[in-house]
């Protein structure tokens, strides 16, 4: 059974005003348990809205959102519990930090859940381990940390709730390759160890290619592609048509095709491309 | 949140929209004075007529204007009732309910008051907020007050602060919205609990919002310095406000209107 | 001094004070020449000192030691007056990371006019500059609009127009694409290239994106406050092991060429963009 299912979901932005806009149109999506699913689309495609629908921050105008087969809005009063199960890390989460120490800030979520002191301490330790922070930052003031470290503290603040579904909106935006790698591998580790389902938004197709099992592509509020990583990247023309940044390697394959060299268009990693080109060279010689 | 409009500016092209903001500010003040000058039924009728003429000239839907008057209907009604009971007239009371008497003068006073407040709000909002962007309003204020620079008042700085504040309101609103969502995602509850609990729940919003405001301010200050900003001195402006024929016509009309109101007051007292 | 160097940096060092009273070096004894009309990318991971360098060039920060000359004038000279700083900032414009924190006015054209207004230029000349700058960045149709309603990339183009209207010789981009989506990034990169090519503006672009740096004529790699590499993109990307060591990636195409080398297939020439790389592969195939 799908961990998360969106059924005929529509969402209106600015309902009841003159600038009312349909942010999502009749979306039907299933997300597999313990998968890492990438969500791509450019600004205004409805990605952020979709993320907020998953944990009940936004309410669908029409349609249903199911978690483990249960409508999350079945008991509207208990939507808070859904938010603990579906942990959402928003864009630039470092700007949400507010406590005097890193430890207290990470504890905010678990405390709201009503966990015991010892349980909270345990979860904080676990969370900072996932994001690759050392325990000595716990007593520091988050405002004294570097941008990348703050980001990791904020992500740890959500991981500490041990969500079954971890949803992240551009967790690596603006970070350098090192910072990005630490965060992405932390997310991967979280999935490996806990079996959680991960949904991640990113503009970097290279990151998506590296990390995701499945990919959903949104454009103008509609799902235009939905499938495994290989299936979606095979549709690179479609991706380009809707203005998404196709991996450089895929572009190279297109360029080679255009020059009359018959290579596989769907390749998106350096390794696969090297093998493919070596094959061409082998044939030519 | 993004589409929030400030000061209810209504973006259309109309003769009133095109007036110089300085002229509009002066005319608004003049109009307010005229409203208080009018004192009999005829001048009141003229006032009401002028208010609707303004709405028509500004191409603003009457419905929209009425909607904006709605929130203060209660205040108007309240002052009207107080006036009805508090004014004692010369003749016999119209109604006498023991502890309170209602006189004819009271009712007339109340009606006048309602018309005055109503016209006051419509007139000033048509002349100012509906038809003038906040930025040209501050610009107009800066230039009107510029003689005060001579006595050392920081008129330019004041106007710049206003401009930047207006510029950042949408940005900060959007940010507040995001921070709120982020904390809700971590289980923050802003709707339940006692007053104190709810006030406490605001801390996770206010601290990040405050620190982000400071960050905005510092960054903006650097960016402004890099764009050679060093206060009002030596600064020129791209847009020079010019009083055109339309502005002169507007002033003449409002002055004539004022004269008419005074005449009506005097001759039909 | 080299006659055609526009910016000359000599033995520049800067450090900041830690909470415990110690000092941390940000830039260590850096020397660099930047020619007029050059398109230079400064690469480095976060904390490598690249943004500090930008701030030094615009006198937002002062160095501990060393000298900076811009257009032949020593800007680190302690006798620099406020007027001199003003003159310098007129020549060297700066575009920052967050577009929201650079825009002053609530109307696009008023914002673009802000810089020229500060310079005390005649109103009709400002009008002309504003119109020209907006058309150069392709934002003329938004002149009367509100910045708050624009996308990140569009806002950043307004910020660029605001600097362009001051007619600078040189523009520094301090991670100006870091907060943008791919479409916005592409827009800004195209705009930067246009400024360099069509307006002859010297560009210093600070970034950690390899594909962006690949578009420059020259790349300087900063690591831990020192210049680690300095050369044309092709020369820099050849040393991809060294780049990896300081936490940077090479563009995927360059990575591919390196992988092919391991397999004994040598691709020669510029390979940092897909089309250049395809050409090089075709050339290698034909030779083979």
Coordinates of N, CA, C and O in Angstrom, one line a residue, chain B residues 38-166:
Chain B
X38 N -19.5 73.6 6.8 CA -20.9 73.5 6.4 C -21.8 73.3 7.6 O -21.5 72.5 8.5
X39 N -22.9 74.0 7.6 CA -23.7 74.0 8.8 C -25.2 74.0 8.6 O -26.0 74.0 9.5
X40 N -25.7 73.9 7.3 CA -27.1 73.7 7.2 C -27.5 72.7 6.1 O -26.6 72.1 5.5
X41 N -28.7 72.4 6.0 CA -29.2 71.3 5.2 C -28.7 71.5 3.7 O -28.2 70.5 3.1
X42 N -28.8 72.7 3.2 CA -28.3 72.9 1.8 C -26.9 72.6 1.6 O -26.5 71.9 0.7
X43 N -26.0 73.1 2.5 CA -24.6 72.9 2.4 C -24.3 71.4 2.6 O -23.3 70.8 2.0
X44 N -25.1 70.8 3.5 CA -24.9 69.3 3.7 C -25.2 68.6 2.4 O -24.5 67.6 2.1
X45 N -26.2 69.0 1.8 CA -26.6 68.3 0.5 C -25.5 68.5 -0.5 O -25.1 67.5 -1.2
X46 N -24.9 69.7 -0.5 CA -23.8 69.9 -1.5 C -22.6 69.0 -1.1 O -22.0 68.5 -2.0
X47 N -22.4 68.9 0.2 CA -21.3 68.0 0.6 C -21.4 66.6 0.1 O -20.5 66.0 -0.5
X48 N -22.6 66.1 0.3 CA -22.9 64.7 -0.1 C -22.7 64.6 -1.6 O -22.1 63.6 -2.1
X49 N -23.2 65.6 -2.3 CA -23.1 65.6 -3.8 C -21.6 65.6 -4.1 O -21.2 64.8 -5.0
X50 N -20.8 66.4 -3.5 CA -19.4 66.4 -3.8 C -18.7 65.1 -3.6 O -17.8 64.7 -4.3
X51 N -19.1 64.4 -2.5 CA -18.5 63.1 -2.2 C -18.7 62.1 -3.3 O -17.8 61.5 -3.8
X52 N -20.0 62.1 -3.8 CA -20.3 61.1 -4.9 C -19.6 61.6 -6.2 O -19.2 60.7 -7.0
X53 N -19.5 62.9 -6.4 CA -18.8 63.4 -7.6 C -17.3 62.9 -7.5 O -16.8 62.5 -8.5
X54 N -16.7 63.0 -6.3 CA -15.3 62.6 -6.2 C -15.2 61.1 -6.6 O -14.3 60.7 -7.3
X55 N -16.1 60.3 -6.0 CA -16.0 58.8 -6.3 C -16.1 58.6 -7.8 O -15.3 57.8 -8.4
X56 N -17.0 59.3 -8.5 CA -17.2 59.1 -9.9 C -16.0 59.6 -10.7 O -15.5 58.9 -11.6
X57 N -15.4 60.7 -10.3 CA -14.2 61.3 -10.9 C -13.0 60.3 -10.8 O -12.2 60.3 -11.7
X58 N -13.0 59.6 -9.7 CA -11.8 58.8 -9.4 C -12.0 57.4 -10.0 O -11.1 56.6 -9.9
X59 N -13.1 57.2 -10.7 CA -13.4 55.9 -11.3 C -13.3 54.7 -10.3 O -12.7 53.7 -10.6
X60 N -13.8 54.9 -9.1 CA -13.7 53.9 -8.1 C -15.1 53.4 -7.8 O -16.0 54.2 -7.7
X61 N -15.3 52.0 -7.8 CA -16.7 51.5 -7.6 C -17.3 52.0 -6.3 O -16.6 51.9 -5.3
X62 N -18.5 52.4 -6.4 CA -19.2 52.9 -5.1 C -19.2 51.8 -4.1 O -19.0 52.0 -2.9
X63 N -19.4 50.6 -4.6 CA -19.5 49.4 -3.7 C -18.3 49.3 -2.8 O -18.3 49.1 -1.6
X64 N -17.1 49.5 -3.5 CA -15.8 49.3 -2.8 C -15.7 50.4 -1.7 O -15.3 50.1 -0.6
X65 N -16.1 51.6 -2.0 CA -16.0 52.7 -1.0 C -16.9 52.4 0.1 O -16.5 52.6 1.3
X66 N -18.1 52.0 -0.2 CA -19.1 51.7 0.9 C -18.5 50.6 1.8 O -18.7 50.7 3.0
X67 N -17.9 49.6 1.2 CA -17.3 48.5 2.0 C -16.3 49.1 3.0 O -16.2 48.6 4.1
X68 N -15.5 50.1 2.6 CA -14.5 50.6 3.4 C -15.1 51.5 4.5 O -14.4 51.7 5.6
X69 N -16.3 52.0 4.3 CA -16.9 52.8 5.4 C -17.5 51.9 6.4 O -17.6 52.2 7.6
X70 N -17.9 50.7 6.0 CA -18.6 49.7 6.9 C -18.0 49.6 8.3 O -18.7 49.6 9.3
X71 N -16.6 49.4 8.4 CA -16.1 49.1 9.8 C -16.3 50.3 10.7 O -16.3 50.1 11.9
X72 N -16.6 51.5 10.2 CA -16.7 52.6 11.2 C -18.2 52.9 11.4 O -18.5 53.9 12.1
X73 N -19.1 52.2 10.7 CA -20.5 52.4 10.9 C -20.9 52.5 12.4 O -21.7 53.3 12.8
X74 N -20.3 51.5 13.1 CA -20.7 51.4 14.5 C -20.3 52.7 15.3 O -21.1 53.3 16.0
X75 N -19.1 53.2 14.9 CA -18.7 54.5 15.6 C -19.6 55.6 15.2 O -20.0 56.4 16.1
X76 N -19.9 55.7 13.9 CA -20.8 56.8 13.5 C -22.2 56.7 14.2 O -22.7 57.6 14.8
X77 N -22.7 55.5 14.3 CA -24.0 55.3 14.9 C -23.9 55.7 16.4 O -24.8 56.3 16.9
X78 N -22.8 55.3 17.1 CA -22.7 55.6 18.5 C -22.6 57.1 18.7 O -23.4 57.6 19.6
X79 N -21.8 57.8 17.9 CA -21.8 59.2 18.1 C -23.1 59.9 17.8 O -23.5 60.9 18.5
X80 N -23.8 59.3 16.8 CA -25.1 59.9 16.4 C -26.0 59.8 17.6 O -26.7 60.8 18.0
X81 N -26.1 58.6 18.2 CA -27.0 58.4 19.4 C -26.7 59.3 20.5 O -27.6 59.9 21.1
X82 N -25.4 59.4 20.8 CA -25.0 60.3 21.9 C -25.5 61.7 21.6 O -26.0 62.4 22.5
X83 N -25.3 62.1 20.3 CA -25.7 63.5 20.0 C -27.2 63.7 20.1 O -27.7 64.7 20.6
X84 N -28.0 62.6 19.8 CA -29.4 62.7 19.9 C -29.8 63.0 21.3 O -30.6 63.9 21.6
X85 N -29.2 62.3 22.2 CA -29.6 62.4 23.6 C -29.0 63.6 24.3 O -29.6 64.1 25.3
X86 N -27.8 64.0 23.9 CA -27.1 65.0 24.6 C -27.5 66.5 24.2 O -27.2 67.4 24.9
X87 N -28.0 66.6 23.0 CA -28.4 67.9 22.6 C -29.7 68.3 23.2 O -30.7 67.6 23.0
X88 N -29.8 69.5 23.9 CA -31.0 69.9 24.3 C -31.5 71.1 23.5 O -30.6 72.0 23.2
X89 N -32.7 71.1 23.0 CA -33.2 72.2 22.2 C -34.0 73.2 22.9 O -34.1 73.2 24.2
X90 N -34.5 74.2 22.2 CA -35.2 75.3 22.8 C -36.7 74.9 23.1 O -37.3 75.3 24.1
X91 N -37.3 74.3 22.1 CA -38.7 74.0 22.2 C -39.0 72.8 23.1 O -38.1 72.4 23.9
X92 N -40.2 72.2 23.0 CA -40.5 71.0 23.8 C -39.8 69.8 23.2 O -39.6 69.8 21.9
X93 N -39.4 68.9 24.0 CA -38.8 67.7 23.5 C -39.8 66.9 22.6 O -41.0 66.9 22.8
X94 N -39.3 66.2 21.5 CA -40.1 65.4 20.7 C -40.6 64.2 21.4 O -41.7 63.8 21.4
X95 N -39.6 63.6 22.1 CA -39.9 62.4 22.9 C -39.4 62.6 24.3 O -38.3 63.1 24.4
X96 N -40.1 62.2 25.2 CA -39.6 62.3 26.6 C -39.8 61.0 27.3 O -41.0 60.5 27.5
X97 N -38.7 60.3 27.6 CA -38.9 59.0 28.2 C -38.3 59.1 29.6 O -37.5 58.3 30.1
X98 N -38.7 60.1 30.3 CA -38.3 60.3 31.7 C -36.9 60.7 31.9 O -36.6 61.9 32.1
X99 N -36.0 59.7 31.8 CA -34.6 60.1 32.1 C -33.9 60.8 30.9 O -32.9 61.4 31.1
X100 N -34.5 60.7 29.7 CA -33.8 61.3 28.6 C -34.9 61.9 27.7 O -36.0 61.5 27.6
X101 N -34.5 63.0 27.1 CA -35.4 63.7 26.2 C -34.7 63.8 24.8 O -33.5 64.0 24.7
X102 N -35.5 63.7 23.8 CA -35.0 63.9 22.4 C -35.6 65.2 21.8 O -36.8 65.3 21.8
X103 N -34.7 66.1 21.4 CA -35.2 67.3 20.8 C -35.0 67.2 19.3 O -34.1 66.5 18.8
X104 N -35.7 68.2 18.6 CA -35.5 68.3 17.2 C -34.0 68.6 16.8 O -33.4 68.0 15.9
X105 N -33.5 69.5 17.6 CA -32.1 69.9 17.3 C -31.1 68.7 17.4 O -30.2 68.6 16.7
X106 N -31.5 67.8 18.4 CA -30.6 66.6 18.6 C -30.6 65.8 17.3 O -29.5 65.3 16.9
X107 N -31.8 65.6 16.8 CA -31.9 64.7 15.6 C -31.1 65.4 14.4 O -30.3 64.8 13.7
X108 N -31.4 66.7 14.2 CA -30.7 67.4 13.2 C -29.2 67.4 13.3 O -28.4 67.0 12.4
X109 N -28.7 67.6 14.6 CA -27.3 67.5 14.9 C -26.7 66.2 14.5 O -25.6 66.0 13.9
X110 N -27.5 65.1 14.9 CA -27.0 63.8 14.6 C -26.9 63.5 13.1 O -25.9 62.9 12.7
X111 N -27.9 64.0 12.4 CA -27.9 63.7 10.9 C -26.7 64.5 10.3 O -25.9 63.9 9.5
X112 N -26.5 65.7 10.7 CA -25.3 66.5 10.2 C -24.0 65.8 10.5 O -23.1 65.7 9.7
X113 N -23.9 65.3 11.8 CA -22.7 64.6 12.2 C -22.4 63.4 11.3 O -21.3 63.2 10.8
X114 N -23.5 62.6 11.1 CA -23.3 61.4 10.3 C -22.8 61.8 8.9 O -21.8 61.2 8.4
X115 N -23.4 62.8 8.3 CA -23.0 63.2 7.0 C -21.6 63.7 7.0 O -20.8 63.4 6.1
X116 N -21.2 64.5 8.0 CA -19.9 65.0 8.0 C -18.8 63.9 8.1 O -17.9 63.9 7.3
X117 N -19.0 63.0 9.0 CA -18.0 61.9 9.1 C -18.0 61.1 7.8 O -16.9 60.8 7.3
X118 N -19.1 60.8 7.3 CA -19.2 60.0 6.1 C -18.5 60.7 4.9 O -17.6 60.1 4.3
X119 N -18.7 62.0 4.7 CA -18.1 62.7 3.7 C -16.6 62.9 3.9 O -15.8 62.8 3.0
X120 N -16.3 63.1 5.2 CA -14.9 63.3 5.6 C -14.1 62.1 5.2 O -13.0 62.2 4.5
X121 N -14.6 60.9 5.5 CA -13.9 59.7 5.2 C -13.8 59.4 3.7 O -12.7 59.2 3.1
X122 N -14.9 59.6 3.0 CA -14.9 59.4 1.5 C -14.0 60.4 0.9 O -13.1 60.0 0.1
X123 N -14.1 61.7 1.2 CA -13.3 62.7 0.6 C -11.8 62.5 0.8 O -11.1 62.5 -0.2
X124 N -11.4 62.3 2.0 CA -10.0 62.1 2.2 C -9.4 60.9 1.6 O -8.3 60.8 1.1
X125 N -10.2 59.8 1.7 CA -9.7 58.5 1.1 C -9.6 58.6 -0.4 O -8.7 58.0 -1.0
X126 N -10.6 59.2 -1.0 CA -10.6 59.3 -2.5 C -9.4 60.2 -2.9 O -8.7 59.9 -3.8
X127 N -9.2 61.3 -2.2 CA -8.2 62.2 -2.6 C -6.8 61.6 -2.3 O -5.8 61.9 -3.0
X128 N -6.7 60.8 -1.2 CA -5.4 60.4 -0.8 C -5.2 58.9 -1.1 O -4.6 58.5 -2.1
X129 N -5.7 58.0 -0.2 CA -5.3 56.6 -0.2 C -5.7 55.9 -1.5 O -5.0 55.0 -2.0
X130 N -7.0 56.1 -1.9 CA -7.4 55.3 -3.1 C -6.7 55.7 -4.4 O -6.5 54.9 -5.2
X131 N -6.3 56.9 -4.5 CA -5.8 57.4 -5.8 C -4.3 57.7 -5.8 O -3.7 58.1 -6.8
X132 N -3.6 57.6 -4.6 CA -2.2 57.9 -4.6 C -1.5 56.8 -4.0 O -1.9 56.2 -3.0
X133 N -0.4 56.3 -4.7 CA 0.4 55.2 -4.1 C 1.1 55.7 -2.8 O 1.4 56.9 -2.7
X134 N 1.3 54.8 -1.9 CA 2.0 55.2 -0.6 C 3.3 56.0 -0.9 O 3.6 56.9 -0.2
X135 N 4.0 55.5 -2.0 CA 5.3 56.1 -2.2 C 5.1 57.6 -2.7 O 5.9 58.4 -2.3
X136 N 4.1 57.8 -3.6 CA 4.0 59.2 -4.0 C 3.4 60.1 -2.8 O 3.7 61.3 -2.8
X137 N 2.7 59.4 -1.9 CA 2.2 60.2 -0.8 C 3.4 60.6 0.1 O 3.5 61.8 0.5
X138 N 4.3 59.7 0.4 CA 5.5 60.1 1.2 C 6.3 61.1 0.4 O 6.8 62.1 1.1
X139 N 6.4 60.9 -0.9 CA 7.1 61.9 -1.7 C 6.5 63.3 -1.6 O 7.2 64.3 -1.4
X140 N 5.2 63.3 -1.7 CA 4.5 64.6 -1.6 C 4.7 65.2 -0.2 O 4.9 66.4 -0.1
X141 N 4.6 64.4 0.8 CA 4.8 64.9 2.2 C 6.2 65.5 2.3 O 6.4 66.6 2.8
X142 N 7.2 64.7 1.8 CA 8.6 65.2 1.9 C 8.7 66.6 1.3 O 9.3 67.5 1.9
X143 N 8.1 66.7 0.1 CA 8.3 68.0 -0.6 C 7.5 69.1 0.0 O 8.0 70.3 0.1
X144 N 6.4 68.8 0.5 CA 5.6 69.8 1.2 C 6.3 70.3 2.5 O 6.3 71.5 2.8
X145 N 6.9 69.4 3.1 CA 7.6 69.7 4.4 C 9.0 70.2 4.2 O 9.7 70.6 5.1
X146 N 9.5 70.2 2.9 CA 10.9 70.5 2.7 C 11.3 71.9 3.3 O 12.5 72.0 3.6
X147 N 10.4 72.9 3.3 CA 10.9 74.2 3.9 C 11.4 74.0 5.4 O 12.3 74.7 5.9
X148 N 10.9 72.9 6.0 CA 11.3 72.7 7.4 C 12.7 72.2 7.6 O 13.3 72.2 8.7
X149 N 13.3 71.8 6.4 CA 14.7 71.4 6.5 C 15.6 72.5 6.9 O 16.6 72.3 7.6
X150 N 15.1 73.7 6.6 CA 15.9 74.9 6.9 C 16.1 75.1 8.4 O 17.0 75.6 8.9
X151 N 15.1 74.6 9.2 CA 15.2 74.7 10.7 C 15.7 73.4 11.2 O 15.6 73.2 12.4
X152 N 16.3 72.6 10.4 CA 17.1 71.4 10.9 C 16.3 70.2 11.1 O 16.8 69.2 11.6
X153 N 15.0 70.1 10.6 CA 14.2 68.9 10.7 C 14.7 67.9 9.6 O 14.8 68.3 8.5
X154 N 14.9 66.6 10.0 CA 15.3 65.6 9.0 C 14.2 65.1 8.1 O 13.8 64.0 8.2
X155 N 13.7 66.0 7.3 CA 12.5 65.7 6.5 C 12.8 64.5 5.5 O 12.1 63.6 5.4
X156 N 14.0 64.6 4.9 CA 14.4 63.6 3.9 C 14.5 62.2 4.6 O 14.0 61.2 4.1
X157 N 15.2 62.2 5.7 CA 15.4 60.9 6.4 C 14.0 60.3 6.8 O 13.8 59.1 6.7
X158 N 13.1 61.2 7.3 CA 11.8 60.7 7.7 C 11.1 60.1 6.5 O 10.6 59.0 6.5
X159 N 11.2 60.7 5.3 CA 10.5 60.2 4.1 C 11.2 58.9 3.7 O 10.5 58.0 3.2
X160 N 12.5 58.8 3.8 CA 13.2 57.6 3.4 C 12.8 56.4 4.3 O 12.6 55.3 3.8
X161 N 12.7 56.7 5.5 CA 12.3 55.7 6.5 C 10.9 55.2 6.1 O 10.6 54.0 6.0
X162 N 10.0 56.1 5.8 CA 8.6 55.7 5.4 C 8.6 54.9 4.2 O 8.0 53.8 4.1
X163 N 9.4 55.3 3.2 CA 9.5 54.6 1.9 C 10.0 53.1 2.1 O 9.4 52.2 1.6
X164 N 11.0 53.0 2.9 CA 11.6 51.6 3.1 C 10.6 50.8 4.0 O 10.4 49.6 3.7
X165 N 9.9 51.4 4.9 CA 9.0 50.7 5.7 C 7.9 50.1 4.8 O 7.5 48.9 4.9
X166 N 7.4 51.0 3.9 CA 6.4 50.5 3.0 C 6.9 49.4 2.1 O 6.2 48.5 1.8

